[in-house]
Amino acid sequence: MSSSINERITTIRSSLPNSVRLIAVTKQVSTEVMRSAYAAGVRDFAESRIQEATSKQVELQDLTDITWHFIGHLQSNKAKKALSQFTWIHSVDNLQLAQRLNQLAQELGVSPQVCLQVKILLDPNKAGWSVPELLTDLPALNECKNLQIQGLMTIPPAGLDDAEITYVFNNTHKLAEEIQKQNWSNIKMQHLSMGMSGDYKLAVQAGATMVRLGTILFGDR
């Protein structure tokens, strides 16, 4: 098992440009398998459930150079735990959550890296800002001084073809450029977290800097 994971990771990492960070999505993946991924060079691990992440982080605490990413829907009552356990939060999906994280970050003395989750196409199944909502909220987000806002995250709606997925990714990139041009003091657009196992190649072509890969690395959970 570990040799096939090693091969898959090596192949995918070698196919990615140096500018793209491979985030291994380890939901329902054992710590034993995660150690294999670590041995293959992975240092960025993503979880979508706080509870599952907690036990894994304890078991893997000897691997001190792991960067932990939170990619799931974050309820505000879990925000404090997320801040204490994760360096990156990719799924900041509304202003109230951003403001709550900002307040808690100040109390905890941390400065998390965050992405703002945006929906280019309407999708009732996913959280996130619509483009007009995000543009409206930028002044308030810029006041969240304890958050390092680094870019955008997006997940295309299910059932799209490649052209439609590419449209989503390209427009996320354009939105990031538009926001960058506004020269906010506390909002940077250096990262685009987009692309998963089925569409990461399209995301990379559209300018992704972080791809979130699970199934293609670890198989079906």
CSV table of N, CA and C in Angstrom, one decimal, residues 1 37 61 67 73 76 90 99 103 105 110 115-116 123 126-127 135 142 149-150 156 181 188 197 204 206:
chain,number,residue,atom,x,y,z
A,1,MET,N,0.8,-1.2,0.0
A,1,MET,CA,0.0,0.0,0.0
A,1,MET,C,0.9,1.3,0.0
A,37,ALA,N,2.6,9.1,3.2
A,37,ALA,CA,2.5,10.3,2.4
A,37,ALA,C,3.6,11.2,2.8
A,61,GLN,N,2.3,14.1,16.2
A,61,GLN,CA,3.0,15.3,16.7
A,61,GLN,C,4.5,15.2,16.6
A,67,THR,N,2.2,21.2,8.0
A,67,THR,CA,1.3,22.3,8.0
A,67,THR,C,-0.1,21.7,7.9
A,73,HIS,N,-16.6,22.9,6.1
A,73,HIS,CA,-17.5,24.0,6.6
A,73,HIS,C,-17.2,24.3,8.0
A,76,SER,N,-19.3,28.4,13.7
A,76,SER,CA,-18.6,29.4,14.5
A,76,SER,C,-18.3,28.9,15.9
A,90,HIS,N,-9.1,27.3,4.8
A,90,HIS,CA,-9.4,27.6,3.4
A,90,HIS,C,-10.9,28.0,3.2
A,99,GLN,N,-15.2,37.6,11.0
A,99,GLN,CA,-15.1,38.6,12.2
A,99,GLN,C,-15.0,37.8,13.5
A,103,GLN,N,-11.7,38.0,16.0
A,103,GLN,CA,-11.8,38.3,17.4
A,103,GLN,C,-11.0,37.2,18.2
A,105,ALA,N,-8.7,35.1,17.2
A,105,ALA,CA,-7.3,35.1,16.8
A,105,ALA,C,-6.6,36.1,17.7
A,110,VAL,N,-2.9,34.4,17.8
A,110,VAL,CA,-2.5,33.7,16.6
A,110,VAL,C,-2.8,34.6,15.4
A,115,CYS,N,-8.2,31.6,3.4
A,115,CYS,CA,-8.8,31.9,2.1
A,115,CYS,C,-10.3,32.2,2.2
A,116,LEU,N,-10.8,33.0,1.3
A,116,LEU,CA,-12.2,33.4,1.3
A,116,LEU,C,-12.9,32.5,0.3
A,123,ASP,N,-24.9,27.9,-6.2
A,123,ASP,CA,-24.8,26.5,-5.8
A,123,ASP,C,-25.4,26.4,-4.4
A,126,LYS,N,-23.4,24.5,-1.5
A,126,LYS,CA,-22.1,24.9,-1.0
A,126,LYS,C,-22.2,26.3,-0.3
A,127,ALA,N,-21.4,26.4,0.8
A,127,ALA,CA,-21.3,27.7,1.4
A,127,ALA,C,-20.4,28.6,0.6
A,135,LEU,N,-17.5,41.3,-2.9
A,135,LEU,CA,-17.0,42.7,-3.2
A,135,LEU,C,-17.6,43.7,-2.2
A,142,ASN,N,-11.3,43.8,5.4
A,142,ASN,CA,-10.0,44.4,5.5
A,142,ASN,C,-9.7,44.9,6.9
A,149,ILE,N,-5.4,37.3,5.2
A,149,ILE,CA,-6.2,36.9,4.1
A,149,ILE,C,-5.3,36.8,2.9
A,150,GLN,N,-5.2,35.5,2.4
A,150,GLN,CA,-4.2,35.2,1.4
A,150,GLN,C,-4.7,35.0,0.0
A,156,PRO,N,-16.2,24.1,-7.6
A,156,PRO,CA,-17.3,24.1,-8.6
A,156,PRO,C,-18.5,23.3,-8.2
A,181,LYS,N,-6.1,44.5,-7.4
A,181,LYS,CA,-5.9,45.8,-7.9
A,181,LYS,C,-6.5,46.9,-7.0
A,188,LYS,N,-4.6,40.1,0.7
A,188,LYS,CA,-3.7,39.7,-0.3
A,188,LYS,C,-4.4,38.7,-1.2
A,197,SER,N,-9.3,16.1,-6.9
A,197,SER,CA,-8.8,14.9,-7.7
A,197,SER,C,-9.3,14.9,-9.1
A,204,VAL,N,-5.0,24.0,-12.3
A,204,VAL,CA,-3.6,24.4,-12.4
A,204,VAL,C,-3.4,25.3,-13.7
A,206,ALA,N,-5.6,27.2,-14.8
A,206,ALA,CA,-6.3,28.4,-14.6
A,206,ALA,C,-5.6,29.3,-13.5
